[in-house]
PDB file of C-alpha atoms and ligand atoms in Angstrom:
ATOM      1  CA  MET P 271      35.846 116.553  64.039  1.00  0.00           C
ATOM      2  CA  LEU P 272      37.503 119.740  65.078  1.00  0.00           C
ATOM      3  CA  GLU P 273      36.011 120.896  68.089  1.00  0.00           C
ATOM      4  CA  ILE P 274      35.306 124.928  68.227  1.00  0.00           C
ATOM      5  CA  LYS P 275      36.441 126.300  70.872  1.00  0.00           C
ATOM      6  CA  THR P 276      33.697 128.502  72.779  1.00  0.00           C
ATOM      7  CA  LEU P 277      33.661 129.726  76.301  1.00  0.00           C
ATOM      8  CA  ASP P 278      30.841 127.388  77.073  1.00  0.00           C
ATOM      9  CA  ASN P 279      32.864 124.144  76.277  1.00  0.00           C
ATOM     10  CA  LEU P 280      34.840 125.364  79.060  1.00  0.00           C
ATOM     11  CA  PHE P 281      32.182 124.340  81.869  1.00  0.00           C
ATOM     12  CA  GLY P 282      32.819 121.423  83.308  1.00  0.00           C
ATOM     13  CA  THR P 283      36.611 120.662  82.707  1.00  0.00           C
ATOM     14  CA  THR P 284      39.762 121.910  84.342  1.00  0.00           C
ATOM     15  CA  GLU P 285      43.158 123.208  83.266  1.00  0.00           C
ATOM     16  CA  GLY P 286      45.847 123.834  84.987  1.00  0.00           C
ATOM     17  CA  LEU P 287      49.152 126.383  84.411  1.00  0.00           C
ATOM     18  CA  ILE P 288      52.543 124.595  85.410  1.00  0.00           C
ATOM     19  CA  GLY P 289      56.092 125.638  85.578  1.00  0.00           C
ATOM     20  CA  PRO P 290      59.185 126.747  87.128  1.00  0.00           C
ATOM     21  CA  MET P 291      59.827 130.426  89.145  1.00  0.00           C
ATOM     22  CA  GLY P 292      60.655 132.973  86.180  1.00  0.00           C
ATOM     23  CA  GLY P 293      58.449 130.935  83.277  1.00  0.00           C
ATOM     24  CA  GLY P 294      55.164 133.490  83.284  1.00  0.00           C
ATOM     25  CA  LYS P 295      52.789 131.877  84.985  1.00  0.00           C
ATOM     26  CA  THR P 296      51.373 134.310  87.186  1.00  0.00           C
ATOM     27  CA  ASN P 297      51.043 136.739  84.514  1.00  0.00           C
ATOM     28  CA  GLU P 298      49.067 133.978  82.127  1.00  0.00           C
ATOM     29  CA  PHE P 299      46.679 133.473  85.326  1.00  0.00           C
ATOM     30  CA  ILE P 300      46.152 137.255  85.992  1.00  0.00           C
ATOM     31  CA  ARG P 301      45.828 137.851  81.827  1.00  0.00           C
ATOM     32  CA  ARG P 302      43.115 134.637  81.303  1.00  0.00           C
ATOM     33  CA  CYS P 303      41.515 136.146  85.029  1.00  0.00           C
ATOM     34  CA  LYS P 304      41.095 139.311  83.219  1.00  0.00           C
ATOM     35  CA  ARG P 305      39.232 138.287  80.140  1.00  0.00           C
ATOM     36  CA  LEU P 306      37.011 136.063  81.891  1.00  0.00           C
ATOM     37  CA  VAL P 307      35.811 138.740  84.679  1.00  0.00           C
ATOM     38  CA  ASN P 308      35.276 141.073  81.763  1.00  0.00           C
ATOM     39  CA  PHE P 309      33.055 138.954  80.311  1.00  0.00           C
ATOM     40  CA  ALA P 310      31.202 137.416  83.142  1.00  0.00           C
ATOM     41  CA  ASP P 311      28.024 139.220  82.559  1.00  0.00           C
ATOM     42  CA  SER P 312      27.829 138.989  78.975  1.00  0.00           C
ATOM     43  CA  LYS P 313      28.269 135.449  78.674  1.00  0.00           C
ATOM     44  CA  ARG P 314      26.661 134.787  81.987  1.00  0.00           C
ATOM     45  CA  TYR P 315      28.577 133.428  84.668  1.00  0.00           C
ATOM     46  CA  VAL P 316      30.185 134.041  88.297  1.00  0.00           C
ATOM     47  CA  VAL P 317      34.219 133.862  88.772  1.00  0.00           C
ATOM     48  CA  ARG P 318      35.470 133.505  92.050  1.00  0.00           C
ATOM     49  CA  ILE P 319      39.416 133.815  91.679  1.00  0.00           C
ATOM     50  CA  VAL P 320      41.210 132.410  94.694  1.00  0.00           C
ATOM     51  CA  LYS P 321      44.682 133.047  96.722  1.00  0.00           C
ATOM     52  CA  SER P 322      46.204 131.020  99.773  1.00  0.00           C
ATOM     53  CA  PRO P 323      47.245 132.890 102.900  1.00  0.00           C
ATOM     54  CA  ILE P 324      50.625 131.699 102.994  1.00  0.00           C
ATOM     55  CA  ASP P 325      50.567 133.865  99.833  1.00  0.00           C
ATOM     56  CA  ASP P 326      49.483 136.751 101.405  1.00  0.00           C
ATOM     57  CA  ARG P 327      52.365 136.493 104.013  1.00  0.00           C
ATOM     58  CA  ILE P 328      55.114 136.221 100.869  1.00  0.00           C
ATOM     59  CA  VAL P 329      53.336 139.686  99.548  1.00  0.00           C
ATOM     60  CA  GLN P 330      53.748 141.314 102.673  1.00  0.00           C
ATOM     61  CA  VAL P 331      57.913 140.136 102.750  1.00  0.00           C
ATOM     62  CA  LEU P 332      58.043 141.174  99.528  1.00  0.00           C
ATOM     63  CA  ARG P 333      56.051 144.463 100.457  1.00  0.00           C
ATOM     64  CA  GLU P 334      57.966 147.242  98.231  1.00  0.00           C
ATOM     65  CA  VAL P 335      57.071 145.589  95.248  1.00  0.00           C
ATOM     66  CA  PHE P 336      53.534 145.314  96.018  1.00  0.00           C
ATOM     67  CA  GLU P 337      50.329 148.060  95.656  1.00  0.00           C
ATOM     68  CA  GLY P 338      47.360 147.402  98.089  1.00  0.00           C
ATOM     69  CA  ASP P 339      46.096 145.037 100.055  1.00  0.00           C
ATOM     70  CA  PRO P 340      47.089 141.282  99.773  1.00  0.00           C
ATOM     71  CA  THR P 341      44.627 139.770 100.976  1.00  0.00           C
ATOM     72  CA  LYS P 342      42.471 140.935  98.018  1.00  0.00           C
ATOM     73  CA  THR P 343      44.760 141.273  94.971  1.00  0.00           C
ATOM     74  CA  ILE P 344      47.195 138.987  92.890  1.00  0.00           C
ATOM     75  CA  GLN P 345      49.997 140.345  91.419  1.00  0.00           C
ATOM     76  CA  SER P 346      52.905 139.300  89.003  1.00  0.00           C
ATOM     77  CA  ARG P 347      56.443 139.638  89.136  1.00  0.00           C
ATOM     78  CA  ASP P 348      56.293 142.018  86.527  1.00  0.00           C
ATOM     79  CA  GLY P 349      53.808 143.822  88.163  1.00  0.00           C
ATOM     80  CA  LEU P 350      50.689 142.569  86.504  1.00  0.00           C
ATOM     81  CA  ILE P 351      47.348 143.220  89.100  1.00  0.00           C
ATOM     82  CA  ILE P 352      44.020 141.774  89.463  1.00  0.00           C
ATOM     83  CA  SER P 353      42.055 142.838  92.233  1.00  0.00           C
ATOM     84  CA  LYS P 354      38.146 142.157  91.203  1.00  0.00           C
ATOM     85  CA  GLY P 355      36.571 138.574  92.690  1.00  0.00           C
ATOM     86  CA  VAL P 356      39.768 138.175  94.503  1.00  0.00           C
ATOM     87  CA  TYR P 357      39.242 136.142  97.873  1.00  0.00           C
ATOM     88  CA  SER P 358      41.753 134.622 100.080  1.00  0.00           C
ATOM     89  CA  ILE P 359      41.164 131.650 101.635  1.00  0.00           C
ATOM     90  CA  LYS P 360      42.613 129.885 104.469  1.00  0.00           C
ATOM     91  CA  ASP P 361      42.154 125.770 103.473  1.00  0.00           C
ATOM     92  CA  SER P 362      41.059 124.025 101.037  1.00  0.00           C
ATOM     93  CA  TYR P 363      37.154 123.166 102.468  1.00  0.00           C
ATOM     94  CA  GLU P 364      36.459 126.912 101.682  1.00  0.00           C
ATOM     95  CA  LEU P 365      36.983 126.398  98.356  1.00  0.00           C
ATOM     96  CA  PHE P 366      33.181 124.186  98.762  1.00  0.00           C
ATOM     97  CA  HIS P 367      31.676 127.164 100.178  1.00  0.00           C
ATOM     98  CA  LEU P 368      33.193 129.567  97.981  1.00  0.00           C
ATOM     99  CA  LEU P 369      31.656 127.872  95.376  1.00  0.00           C
ATOM    100  CA  ASP P 370      28.144 127.187  96.208  1.00  0.00           C
ATOM    101  CA  GLU P 371      27.778 131.137  97.243  1.00  0.00           C
ATOM    102  CA  ALA P 372      29.013 131.575  93.600  1.00  0.00           C
ATOM    103  CA  ARG P 373      26.518 129.297  92.324  1.00  0.00           C
ATOM    104  CA  ILE P 374      23.441 130.524  94.201  1.00  0.00           C
ATOM    105  CA  GLU P 375      24.538 133.889  92.713  1.00  0.00           C
ATOM    106  CA  ALA P 376      24.667 132.710  89.312  1.00  0.00           C
ATOM    107  CA  GLU P 377      21.289 131.013  89.390  1.00  0.00           C
ATOM    108  CA  GLU P 378      20.019 134.035  90.836  1.00  0.00           C
ATOM    109  CA  ARG P 379      21.233 137.073  88.262  1.00  0.00           C
ATOM    110  CA  PHE P 380      21.829 134.356  85.062  1.00  0.00           C
ATOM    111  CA  GLY P 381      19.125 131.814  85.739  1.00  0.00           C
ATOM    112  CA  LEU P 382      22.212 129.388  85.134  1.00  0.00           C
ATOM    113  CA  SER P 383      24.577 128.165  87.619  1.00  0.00           C
ATOM    114  CA  ARG P 384      27.636 128.627  85.783  1.00  0.00           C
ATOM    115  CA  VAL P 385      30.454 129.260  87.868  1.00  0.00           C
ATOM    116  CA  VAL P 386      34.424 129.852  87.063  1.00  0.00           C
ATOM    117  CA  ILE P 387      36.758 129.230  89.858  1.00  0.00           C
ATOM    118  CA  ALA P 388      40.717 130.575  89.619  1.00  0.00           C
ATOM    119  CA  ILE P 389      43.081 129.451  92.079  1.00  0.00           C
ATOM    120  CA  SER P 390      46.502 130.947  92.219  1.00  0.00           C
ATOM    121  CA  GLU P 391      49.916 129.342  93.944  1.00  0.00           C
ATOM    122  CA  THR P 392      47.643 125.869  94.413  1.00  0.00           C
ATOM    123  CA  GLN P 393      50.767 124.296  96.054  1.00  0.00           C
ATOM    124  CA  PHE P 394      50.300 125.999  99.104  1.00  0.00           C
ATOM    125  CA  LEU P 395      46.959 124.677  99.278  1.00  0.00           C
ATOM    126  CA  ASP P 396      46.405 121.396 101.231  1.00  0.00           C
ATOM    127  CA  SER P 397      45.423 117.870  99.658  1.00  0.00           C
ATOM    128  CA  GLY P 398      41.659 118.721  99.926  1.00  0.00           C
ATOM    129  CA  VAL P 399      41.852 120.698  96.644  1.00  0.00           C
ATOM    130  CA  VAL P 400      42.105 117.344  94.760  1.00  0.00           C
ATOM    131  CA  ASP P 401      38.907 116.387  96.334  1.00  0.00           C
ATOM    132  CA  PHE P 402      37.721 119.584  95.660  1.00  0.00           C
ATOM    133  CA  VAL P 403      38.362 119.480  91.739  1.00  0.00           C
ATOM    134  CA  ASP P 404      37.229 115.699  91.431  1.00  0.00           C
ATOM    135  CA  SER P 405      33.841 116.962  92.877  1.00  0.00           C
ATOM    136  CA  LEU P 406      33.092 119.199  90.261  1.00  0.00           C
ATOM    137  CA  ASP P 407      30.051 119.264  87.711  1.00  0.00           C
ATOM    138  CA  ASN P 408      29.155 120.684  84.153  1.00  0.00           C
ATOM    139  CA  ASN P 409      28.758 124.057  85.542  1.00  0.00           C
ATOM    140  CA  THR P 410      32.113 124.859  86.976  1.00  0.00           C
ATOM    141  CA  TYR P 411      35.048 125.339  84.857  1.00  0.00           C
ATOM    142  CA  LEU P 412      38.459 125.095  87.005  1.00  0.00           C
ATOM    143  CA  LEU P 413      41.375 127.159  86.023  1.00  0.00           C
ATOM    144  CA  TRP P 414      44.600 126.139  88.556  1.00  0.00           C
ATOM    145  CA  GLU P 415      48.058 127.795  88.418  1.00  0.00           C
ATOM    146  CA  GLY P 416      51.197 126.661  90.368  1.00  0.00           C
ATOM    147  CA  LEU P 417      54.548 125.062  91.118  1.00  0.00           C
ATOM    148  CA  ASP P 418      54.639 121.613  89.100  1.00  0.00           C
ATOM    149  CA  LYS P 419      57.897 120.605  90.874  1.00  0.00           C
ATOM    150  CA  SER P 420      59.380 122.008  94.825  1.00  0.00           C
ATOM    151  CA  PHE P 421      62.698 123.467  95.271  1.00  0.00           C
ATOM    152  CA  ARG P 422      63.955 119.890  95.519  1.00  0.00           C
ATOM    153  CA  GLY P 423      63.092 118.949  92.434  1.00  0.00           C
ATOM    154  CA  GLU P 424      59.733 117.004  93.224  1.00  0.00           C
ATOM    155  CA  PRO P 425      56.016 117.167  93.041  1.00  0.00           C
ATOM    156  CA  PHE P 426      55.157 120.294  94.889  1.00  0.00           C
ATOM    157  CA  LEU P 427      53.370 118.099  98.563  1.00  0.00           C
ATOM    158  CA  PHE P 428      50.777 120.182  99.862  1.00  0.00           C
ATOM    159  CA  SER P 429      50.730 121.522 103.001  1.00  0.00           C
ATOM    160  CA  ASP P 430      48.930 118.296 104.749  1.00  0.00           C
ATOM    161  CA  TYR P 431      51.736 116.169 102.851  1.00  0.00           C
ATOM    162  CA  LYS P 432      49.133 113.783 101.796  1.00  0.00           C
ATOM    163  CA  ALA P 433      49.002 114.436  97.888  1.00  0.00           C
ATOM    164  CA  THR P 434      50.989 116.480  95.566  1.00  0.00           C
ATOM    165  CA  ILE P 435      50.470 118.554  92.885  1.00  0.00           C
ATOM    166  CA  PHE P 436      50.814 115.947  90.110  1.00  0.00           C
ATOM    167  CA  ASP P 437      47.235 114.449  91.746  1.00  0.00           C
ATOM    168  CA  LEU P 438      45.591 117.705  90.392  1.00  0.00           C
ATOM    169  CA  MET P 439      47.135 117.613  87.508  1.00  0.00           C
ATOM    170  CA  ASP P 440      46.301 113.906  86.911  1.00  0.00           C
ATOM    171  CA  LEU P 441      42.673 115.129  87.246  1.00  0.00           C
ATOM    172  CA  SER P 442      42.917 118.165  84.990  1.00  0.00           C
ATOM    173  CA  ASP P 443      41.851 118.149  81.271  1.00  0.00           C
ATOM    174  CA  GLU P 444      44.466 120.495  79.982  1.00  0.00           C
ATOM    175  CA  LEU P 445      47.840 121.526  81.446  1.00  0.00           C
ATOM    176  CA  PHE P 446      50.033 124.541  79.737  1.00  0.00           C
ATOM    177  CA  ASN P 447      53.652 124.103  80.937  1.00  0.00           C
ATOM    178  CA  LEU P 448      55.123 127.435  81.252  1.00  0.00           C
ATOM    179  CA  PRO P 449      59.208 126.821  80.898  1.00  0.00           C
ATOM    180  CA  ALA P 450      61.651 129.427  81.876  1.00  0.00           C
ATOM    181  CA  ILE P 451      65.354 130.576  80.473  1.00  0.00           C
ATOM    182  CA  CYS P 452      68.041 128.711  82.809  1.00  0.00           C
ATOM    183  CA  GLU P 453      69.305 131.911  85.217  1.00  0.00           C
ATOM    184  CA  HIS P 454      72.436 129.667  85.732  1.00  0.00           C
ATOM    185  CA  PRO P 455      75.380 132.720  84.737  1.00  0.00           C
ATOM    186  CA  ASP P 456      77.213 129.951  82.609  1.00  0.00           C
ATOM    187  CA  CYS P 457      74.035 128.902  80.417  1.00  0.00           C
ATOM    188  CA  THR P 458      71.682 129.571  77.746  1.00  0.00           C
ATOM    189  CA  ARG P 459      69.239 126.535  77.683  1.00  0.00           C
ATOM    190  CA  ARG P 460      65.172 127.801  76.952  1.00  0.00           C
ATOM    191  CA  ASN P 461      62.895 125.843  77.875  1.00  0.00           C
ATOM    192  CA  VAL P 462      64.097 124.335  81.784  1.00  0.00           C
ATOM    193  CA  ASN P 463      61.501 123.107  84.090  1.00  0.00           C
ATOM    194  CA  TYR P 464      63.299 123.789  87.139  1.00  0.00           C
ATOM    195  CA  THR P 465      63.517 126.135  90.194  1.00  0.00           C
ATOM    196  CA  GLN P 466      66.503 126.622  92.559  1.00  0.00           C
ATOM    197  CA  ARG P 467      66.226 127.883  95.836  1.00  0.00           C
ATOM    198  CA  ILE P 468      69.184 130.008  97.218  1.00  0.00           C
ATOM    199  CA  ASN P 469      69.173 130.301 101.132  1.00  0.00           C
ATOM    200  CA  GLU P 470      70.011 133.280 103.229  1.00  0.00           C
ATOM    201  CA  GLU P 471      73.970 132.243 103.305  1.00  0.00           C
ATOM    202  CA  GLU P 472      73.944 132.560  99.649  1.00  0.00           C
ATOM    203  CA  LEU P 473      74.034 128.211  99.083  1.00  0.00           C
ATOM    204  CA  PRO P 474      71.729 126.031  97.526  1.00  0.00           C
ATOM    205  CA  SER P 475      68.912 124.929 100.048  1.00  0.00           C
ATOM    206  CA  HIS P 476      69.353 121.389 101.437  1.00  0.00           C
ATOM    207  CA  TYR P 477      66.846 118.884 100.859  1.00  0.00           C
ATOM    208  CA  GLY P 478      66.120 118.772 103.752  1.00  0.00           C
ATOM    209  CA  GLU P 479      65.259 122.344 104.532  1.00  0.00           C
ATOM    210  CA  GLU P 480      61.194 123.305 104.800  1.00  0.00           C
ATOM    211  CA  LEU P 481      59.211 122.862 101.725  1.00  0.00           C
ATOM    212  CA  ILE P 482      57.864 126.567 102.053  1.00  0.00           C
ATOM    213  CA  VAL P 483      59.881 129.098 104.089  1.00  0.00           C
ATOM    214  CA  VAL P 484      58.321 132.966 104.235  1.00  0.00           C
ATOM    215  CA  GLY P 485      61.290 134.712 103.842  1.00  0.00           C
ATOM    216  CA  GLU P 486      63.887 136.559 101.753  1.00  0.00           C
ATOM    217  CA  LEU P 487      64.838 133.478  99.711  1.00  0.00           C
ATOM    218  CA  GLN P 488      66.016 133.649  96.119  1.00  0.00           C
ATOM    219  CA  TYR P 489      64.226 131.417  93.571  1.00  0.00           C
ATOM    220  CA  GLN P 490      65.956 131.305  89.927  1.00  0.00           C
ATOM    221  CA  ALA P 491      64.837 128.746  87.081  1.00  0.00           C
ATOM    222  CA  ARG P 492      67.408 126.401  86.456  1.00  0.00           C
ATOM    223  CA  CYS P 493      68.120 123.352  83.842  1.00  0.00           C
ATOM    224  CA  ARG P 494      68.225 119.599  85.592  1.00  0.00           C
ATOM    225  CA  GLU P 495      72.199 120.211  84.901  1.00  0.00           C
ATOM    226  CA  HIS P 496      72.238 123.242  86.665  1.00  0.00           C
ATOM    227  CA  HIS P 497      69.745 122.246  89.748  1.00  0.00           C
ATOM    228  CA  ILE P 498      71.521 121.723  92.719  1.00  0.00           C
ATOM    229  CA  VAL P 499      70.211 120.105  95.679  1.00  0.00           C
ATOM    230  CA  PRO P 500      73.051 119.129  98.187  1.00  0.00           C
ATOM    231  CA  GLY P 501      71.669 115.884 100.310  1.00  0.00           C
ATOM    232  CA  ARG P 502      68.989 114.878  97.351  1.00  0.00           C
ATOM    233  CA  ARG P 503      71.116 111.258  96.747  1.00  0.00           C
ATOM    234  CA  LYS P 504      71.300 110.191 100.011  1.00  0.00           C
ATOM    235  CA  ALA P 505      67.408 111.586 101.163  1.00  0.00           C
ATOM    236  CA  ASN P 506      66.804 109.321  98.065  1.00  0.00           C
ATOM    237  CA  ILE P 507      68.767 106.654  99.711  1.00  0.00           C
ATOM    238  CA  LEU P 508      67.220 106.699 103.023  1.00  0.00           C
ATOM    239  CA  ARG P 509      64.011 107.200 101.742  1.00  0.00           C
ATOM    240  CA  SER P 510      63.690 103.436  99.251  1.00  0.00           C
ATOM    241  CA  THR P 511      65.784 101.524 102.105  1.00  0.00           C
ATOM    242  CA  VAL P 512      62.742 102.595 104.440  1.00  0.00           C
ATOM    243  CA  ARG P 513      59.998 102.170 101.493  1.00  0.00           C
ATOM    244  CA  ILE P 514      61.139  98.705 100.750  1.00  0.00           C
ATOM    245  CA  LYS P 515      60.887  97.392 103.605  1.00  0.00           C
ATOM    246  CA  GLY P 516      57.151  97.594 103.726  1.00  0.00           C
ATOM    247  CA  ASN P 517      54.755  97.679 106.592  1.00  0.00           C
ATOM    248  CA  GLN P 518      57.815  95.988 109.200  1.00  0.00           C
ATOM    249  CA  GLY P 519      59.613  98.758 109.001  1.00  0.00           C
ATOM    250  CA  ILE P 520      63.637  99.641 109.700  1.00  0.00           C
ATOM    251  CA  LYS P 521      64.414  99.768 112.830  1.00  0.00           C
ATOM    252  CA  PHE P 522      65.662 103.888 113.275  1.00  0.00           C
ATOM    253  CA  ASN P 523      68.988 102.393 114.909  1.00  0.00           C
ATOM    254  CA  GLU P 524      69.547 100.051 111.549  1.00  0.00           C
ATOM    255  CA  LEU P 525      69.384 103.364 109.245  1.00  0.00           C
ATOM    256  CA  PHE P 526      72.053 105.085 110.649  1.00  0.00           C
ATOM    257  CA  ASP P 527      74.367 102.248 110.545  1.00  0.00           C
ATOM    258  CA  LEU P 528      73.233 102.167 106.585  1.00  0.00           C
ATOM    259  CA  GLY P 529      73.695 105.172 105.975  1.00  0.00           C
ATOM    260  CA  GLU P 530      76.900 105.574 107.571  1.00  0.00           C
ATOM    261  CA  MET P 531      77.953 102.464 105.675  1.00  0.00           C
ATOM    262  CA  VAL P 532      76.784 104.257 101.802  1.00  0.00           C
ATOM    263  CA  GLY P 533      78.948 107.301 103.580  1.00  0.00           C
ATOM    264  CA  ILE P 534      76.112 109.889 104.957  1.00  0.00           C
ATOM    265  CA  PRO P 535      76.708 111.447 108.349  1.00  0.00           C
ATOM    266  CA  VAL P 536      75.091 110.477 111.435  1.00  0.00           C
ATOM    267  CA  ASP P 537      73.938 114.799 111.690  1.00  0.00           C
ATOM    268  CA  GLU P 538      72.985 114.510 107.903  1.00  0.00           C
ATOM    269  CA  THR P 539      70.841 111.378 108.187  1.00  0.00           C
ATOM    270  CA  LYS P 540      69.246 113.206 111.219  1.00  0.00           C
ATOM    271  CA  GLN P 541      68.445 116.081 109.210  1.00  0.00           C
ATOM    272  CA  LEU P 542      66.749 114.076 106.221  1.00  0.00           C
ATOM    273  CA  LEU P 543      64.918 111.993 108.897  1.00  0.00           C
ATOM    274  CA  ASP P 544      63.479 115.249 110.877  1.00  0.00           C
ATOM    275  CA  CYS P 545      62.130 116.140 107.292  1.00  0.00           C
ATOM    276  CA  PHE P 546      60.589 112.773 106.248  1.00  0.00           C
ATOM    277  CA  ILE P 547      58.974 112.361 109.681  1.00  0.00           C
ATOM    278  CA  ARG P 548      58.040 115.934 109.204  1.00  0.00           C
ATOM    279  CA  GLU P 549      56.311 115.531 106.155  1.00  0.00           C
ATOM    280  CA  LYS P 550      54.466 112.320 106.821  1.00  0.00           C
ATOM    281  CA  GLN P 551      56.325 110.179 104.374  1.00  0.00           C
ATOM    282  CA  PHE P 552      57.716 108.391 107.243  1.00  0.00           C
ATOM    283  CA  GLN P 553      56.396 107.185 110.577  1.00  0.00           C
ATOM    284  CA  LEU P 554      58.190 106.711 113.974  1.00  0.00           C
ATOM    285  CA  LYS P 555      56.682 103.571 115.377  1.00  0.00           C
ATOM    286  CA  ASP P 556      58.515 101.505 118.265  1.00  0.00           C
ATOM    287  CA  ASN P 557      61.655 102.419 117.372  1.00  0.00           C
ATOM    288  CA  TYR P 558      61.077 101.517 113.384  1.00  0.00           C
ATOM    289  CA  LEU P 559      60.508 103.697 110.603  1.00  0.00           C
ATOM    290  CA  ILE P 560      57.568 102.814 108.480  1.00  0.00           C
ATOM    291  CA  TYR P 561      56.924 104.639 104.884  1.00  0.00           C
ATOM    292  CA  THR P 562      54.009 106.643 104.715  1.00  0.00           C
ATOM    293  CA  GLY P 563      54.803 108.479 101.667  1.00  0.00           C
ATOM    294  CA  THR P 564      52.011 110.016  99.059  1.00  0.00           C
ATOM    295  CA  LYS P 565      51.260 107.740  95.848  1.00  0.00           C
ATOM    296  CA  ASN P 566      52.516 109.725  93.548  1.00  0.00           C
ATOM    297  CA  HIS P 567      55.275 111.014  95.358  1.00  0.00           C
ATOM    298  CA  PHE P 568      57.535 109.080  92.739  1.00  0.00           C
TER     299      PHE P 568
HETATM  300 ZN1   ZN F 756      71.201 125.266  82.891  1.00  0.00          ZN
END
């Protein structure tokens, strides 16, 4: 039987908007949020729109294109703005408080505890957002928006490196993919899903660079062929070498030697190991490297 789509049967579900930079996720998110806010009183629910402080900082760097208080506003690259019901949160733990407050407000105003939570740039939060989504009841509708893949072309790791956005995708009832057009000058492919990061020296970002950088970096939508990540193949070799050793791990020096044998310069091995240790994919214990990566990383 065909299900009739109503606002009522959104409650109890989670929906995600995913895709690369330039695919129009923020536009679509703001469009949906505005519609949900406009009908909140007449259809009897309370809306909370959430953004992370990392996004505030990025917006402050781009201040010339931004209007108003960045902590209380979400703006797309095309200039679409929403400010009503927008809250900035420090960590995902605050989501639980925000939901409790919204439930009480909804109960008082409408005698129903129906709440809509909408999260922008979800990839900037910590992995607690996965627990939050897993805990939602039938009176809550969650809409989230975020980059599914990092500049490395891998599932985006949350800020505490304990889960990825793919864990959130697994918990979502429906996902809407918003692909883009490849921005490489020699390419006209549509429906592309990768985000190319170009650093301050106008070069593709190396795999070992920080996952989130607040600064003047360029991001472009790219197809798989034109998505360039120097060091990615080498990172995969090092990671799989450590991972297959399991709990016993591999000696630090041994990995450098193995790296050199397959053509990875010592400096690059060091840069990649720094990255894996920083992001808690490897743990260094008594000169042994042990794989401690997230289950959904690959
Ligand atoms: Zn292309």
